[in-house]
Tab-separated table of C-alpha atoms in Angstrom:
chain	number	residue	atom	x	y	z
A	102	UNK	CA	-30.174	24.940	-3.066
A	103	UNK	CA	-29.703	26.485	0.058
A	104	UNK	CA	-27.035	26.099	2.586
A	105	UNK	CA	-29.586	24.235	5.113
A	106	UNK	CA	-31.025	21.741	2.557
A	107	UNK	CA	-27.165	20.646	1.984
A	108	UNK	CA	-26.248	20.515	5.494
A	109	UNK	CA	-29.038	17.947	6.098
A	110	UNK	CA	-27.756	16.030	2.954
A	111	UNK	CA	-24.347	16.139	4.359
A	112	UNK	CA	-25.225	15.317	7.903
A	113	UNK	CA	-27.925	11.965	6.144
A	114	UNK	CA	-24.685	10.837	3.975
A	115	UNK	CA	-22.676	10.696	7.275
A	116	UNK	CA	-24.851	9.483	9.718
A	117	UNK	CA	-25.897	6.152	7.173
A	118	UNK	CA	-22.172	3.923	6.396
A	119	UNK	CA	-21.454	3.867	2.771
A	120	UNK	CA	-21.447	0.044	2.648
A	121	UNK	CA	-25.158	-0.615	3.524
A	122	UNK	CA	-27.548	2.247	2.829
A	123	UNK	CA	-31.777	1.617	1.951
A	124	UNK	CA	-31.045	3.561	-1.171
A	125	UNK	CA	-27.599	1.811	-2.888
A	126	UNK	CA	-28.020	1.705	-6.305
A	127	UNK	CA	-26.772	-2.485	-5.421
A	128	UNK	CA	-29.592	-4.235	-4.823
A	129	UNK	CA	-27.783	-7.200	-2.708
A	130	UNK	CA	-26.660	-4.145	-0.632
A	131	UNK	CA	-29.813	-2.553	-0.186
A	132	UNK	CA	-31.038	-6.474	1.232
A	133	UNK	CA	-28.163	-5.851	4.106
A	134	UNK	CA	-29.388	-2.589	5.071
A	135	UNK	CA	-32.518	-3.680	6.246
A	136	UNK	CA	-31.253	-6.869	8.137
A	137	UNK	CA	-31.248	-6.350	11.903
A	138	UNK	CA	-28.088	-4.827	13.463
A	139	UNK	CA	-29.697	-5.250	17.313
A	140	UNK	CA	-27.611	-7.517	19.425
A	141	UNK	CA	-29.447	-10.120	20.549
A	142	UNK	CA	-26.828	-11.925	23.210
A	143	UNK	CA	-28.295	-8.835	25.198
A	144	UNK	CA	-28.528	-8.119	29.055
A	145	UNK	CA	-31.099	-5.474	29.397
A	146	UNK	CA	-30.131	-4.234	25.787
A	147	UNK	CA	-26.570	-3.981	26.163
A	148	UNK	CA	-24.290	-6.092	24.300
A	149	UNK	CA	-22.601	-8.671	25.814
A	150	UNK	CA	-19.508	-8.537	23.578
A	151	UNK	CA	-19.682	-4.835	23.942
A	152	UNK	CA	-19.599	-5.578	27.685
A	153	UNK	CA	-16.880	-8.063	27.880
A	154	UNK	CA	-13.657	-7.130	25.540
A	155	UNK	CA	-12.488	-4.648	27.963
A	156	UNK	CA	-11.071	-6.955	30.119
A	157	UNK	CA	-8.615	-9.153	27.760
A	158	UNK	CA	-7.823	-5.827	25.905
A	159	UNK	CA	-6.588	-4.454	29.293
A	160	UNK	CA	-4.820	-7.490	30.344
A	161	UNK	CA	-3.027	-7.829	26.373
A	162	UNK	CA	-2.004	-3.998	27.226
A	163	UNK	CA	-0.809	-4.522	30.882
A	164	UNK	CA	1.204	-8.160	29.740
A	165	UNK	CA	3.161	-5.133	28.367
A	166	UNK	CA	3.697	-3.075	30.258
A	167	UNK	CA	4.677	-6.004	32.697
A	168	UNK	CA	6.972	-7.457	30.710
A	169	UNK	CA	8.911	-4.452	30.249
A	170	UNK	CA	8.695	-3.389	33.945
A	171	UNK	CA	10.211	-7.180	33.923
A	172	UNK	CA	13.008	-6.234	31.314
A	173	UNK	CA	13.968	-3.297	32.926
A	174	UNK	CA	14.965	-4.652	36.253
A	175	UNK	CA	14.583	-8.621	36.164
A	176	UNK	CA	12.079	-9.144	39.529
A	177	UNK	CA	11.179	-12.448	39.776
A	178	UNK	CA	7.794	-11.071	40.685
A	179	UNK	CA	6.956	-9.591	37.460
A	180	UNK	CA	7.460	-13.175	36.006
A	181	UNK	CA	4.468	-14.394	38.166
A	182	UNK	CA	2.433	-10.981	37.502
A	183	UNK	CA	2.627	-11.230	33.877
A	184	UNK	CA	1.794	-15.590	33.930
A	185	UNK	CA	-1.668	-13.698	35.702
A	186	UNK	CA	-2.067	-11.514	33.584
A	187	UNK	CA	-1.452	-13.246	30.233
A	188	UNK	CA	-3.305	-16.093	31.735
A	189	UNK	CA	-6.546	-13.501	32.286
A	190	UNK	CA	-6.048	-11.947	28.906
A	191	UNK	CA	-6.372	-15.389	27.201
A	192	UNK	CA	-9.451	-16.182	29.597
A	193	UNK	CA	-11.110	-13.255	29.145
A	194	UNK	CA	-10.535	-13.515	25.434
A	195	UNK	CA	-12.248	-16.855	25.348
A	196	UNK	CA	-15.275	-15.763	27.072
A	197	UNK	CA	-15.442	-12.413	25.098
A	198	UNK	CA	-15.094	-14.425	21.244
A	199	UNK	CA	-18.080	-17.299	22.940
A	200	UNK	CA	-20.093	-14.054	23.364
A	201	UNK	CA	-18.726	-12.445	20.374
A	202	UNK	CA	-19.272	-15.467	18.113
A	203	UNK	CA	-22.691	-16.453	19.020
A	204	UNK	CA	-23.587	-12.767	18.302
A	205	UNK	CA	-22.497	-13.457	14.744
A	206	UNK	CA	-23.748	-16.400	14.158
A	207	UNK	CA	-27.274	-15.418	15.676
A	208	UNK	CA	-28.002	-11.954	14.072
A	209	UNK	CA	-28.464	-12.098	9.758
A	210	UNK	CA	-27.512	-8.160	9.805
A	211	UNK	CA	-24.012	-8.369	11.094
A	212	UNK	CA	-23.347	-11.881	9.810
A	213	UNK	CA	-23.587	-9.948	6.188
A	214	UNK	CA	-21.742	-7.562	6.805
A	215	UNK	CA	-17.564	-8.215	5.650
A	216	UNK	CA	-16.225	-5.900	8.478
A	217	UNK	CA	-18.183	-8.905	11.250
A	218	UNK	CA	-16.288	-11.182	9.274
A	219	UNK	CA	-12.917	-8.985	9.623
A	220	UNK	CA	-13.505	-8.574	13.201
A	221	UNK	CA	-14.136	-11.815	13.842
A	222	UNK	CA	-10.628	-13.393	12.289
A	223	UNK	CA	-8.344	-10.842	13.487
A	224	UNK	CA	-9.862	-11.367	17.213
A	225	UNK	CA	-9.373	-15.128	16.857
A	226	UNK	CA	-5.905	-14.628	16.192
A	227	UNK	CA	-6.038	-12.250	18.772
A	228	UNK	CA	-7.237	-15.585	21.344
A	229	UNK	CA	-4.536	-17.543	19.773
A	230	UNK	CA	-1.438	-15.415	20.223
A	231	UNK	CA	-2.908	-14.134	23.924
A	232	UNK	CA	-2.743	-18.538	24.679
A	233	UNK	CA	0.550	-18.883	23.109
A	234	UNK	CA	1.415	-16.356	25.696
A	235	UNK	CA	-0.236	-17.979	28.714
A	236	UNK	CA	1.592	-21.080	27.174
A	237	UNK	CA	4.555	-19.587	27.256
A	238	UNK	CA	4.704	-17.937	30.644
A	239	UNK	CA	2.846	-21.458	32.191
A	240	UNK	CA	5.193	-23.893	30.773
A	241	UNK	CA	8.692	-22.213	29.844
A	242	UNK	CA	9.457	-18.986	32.087
A	243	UNK	CA	13.388	-18.783	31.432
A	244	UNK	CA	11.768	-17.711	27.372
A	245	UNK	CA	10.167	-14.469	28.533
A	246	UNK	CA	12.622	-12.765	27.368
A	247	UNK	CA	12.538	-12.746	24.179
A	248	UNK	CA	9.807	-14.756	23.155
A	249	UNK	CA	7.271	-13.871	25.991
A	250	UNK	CA	7.914	-9.923	25.362
A	251	UNK	CA	7.713	-10.479	21.729
A	252	UNK	CA	4.586	-11.927	22.269
A	253	UNK	CA	3.023	-9.552	23.990
A	254	UNK	CA	3.646	-6.893	21.663
A	255	UNK	CA	2.522	-8.693	18.656
A	256	UNK	CA	-0.879	-8.896	20.964
A	257	UNK	CA	-0.644	-5.591	21.667
A	258	UNK	CA	-0.614	-4.450	17.657
A	259	UNK	CA	-3.767	-7.756	16.909
A	260	UNK	CA	-5.910	-6.135	19.647
A	261	UNK	CA	-5.719	-2.794	17.981
A	262	UNK	CA	-6.003	-4.296	14.792
A	263	UNK	CA	-9.095	-6.009	15.755
A	264	UNK	CA	-10.838	-3.592	18.116
A	265	UNK	CA	-10.410	-1.141	15.229
A	266	UNK	CA	-12.499	-3.441	13.345
A	267	UNK	CA	-14.871	-4.335	16.339
A	268	UNK	CA	-15.250	0.177	16.783
A	269	UNK	CA	-15.804	0.050	12.950
A	270	UNK	CA	-18.710	-1.873	13.199
A	271	UNK	CA	-19.966	0.221	16.052
A	272	UNK	CA	-19.780	3.243	14.670
A	273	UNK	CA	-20.263	3.252	11.757
A	274	UNK	CA	-22.846	0.311	10.919
A	275	UNK	CA	-24.331	0.856	14.012
A	276	UNK	CA	-23.986	-2.538	15.197
A	277	UNK	CA	-25.251	-3.638	18.980
A	278	UNK	CA	-26.903	0.205	19.530
A	279	UNK	CA	-29.971	1.395	20.782
A	280	UNK	CA	-30.425	4.512	19.078
A	281	UNK	CA	-33.101	6.592	20.861
A	282	UNK	CA	-35.971	8.603	18.896
A	283	UNK	CA	-35.318	11.470	20.914
A	284	UNK	CA	-32.769	13.795	20.609
C-alpha cells in the first residue's frame, strides 16, 4: 500500500468518530451514525446553546477568583461582587441549560449519543451547584468563607467536567457543526 493511501485512510479514521461510523459492524451504531446531528435550536445556523454556555462558564470562574480575593483581603466589596457573579452564573446557566435541553430533545442524532447524556447530567449538576452557591451568598453571606469558596471550587471542577463532555460532542461527534464542502 502506498504512503499516500495509508495517509488518506488515517485521515478518514481521524475524521470519523469511532463511536458512530456508517461502516461500523454493529447495526445499531450504524443507525446512530446516519442520524442528523445538526442544530435545531439555532440562529442563522449557529447553535444557541453553544453561544450561551460561555456566560455561565465565565461567571463561575470569576466567582472563584472573587472568593480568593475576598479570602486574601476580607474586603466586603468582594462579598457583593461575588453575590452578583454567582447569581449571574446561575441565571445564565439555567438559560443555557434550557437551550441545551431543547436541543437534546429535538435532535435524534444528539439524543442517541452517550456523550450527550453525560454532558447533560454534568451540566445539571453544575447548575445545581451554581444555584446553591448563589443562594448561600444571598441568604447566608457570613458563610462565604469557607463554604462559598468550596462551592466555587466545586463549581469550577464541574465546569471543567461538563465542558470537556460538551467539547467531545462538538469535536468528536460534530454536533451542531455546519461543515463546508469547500476546502
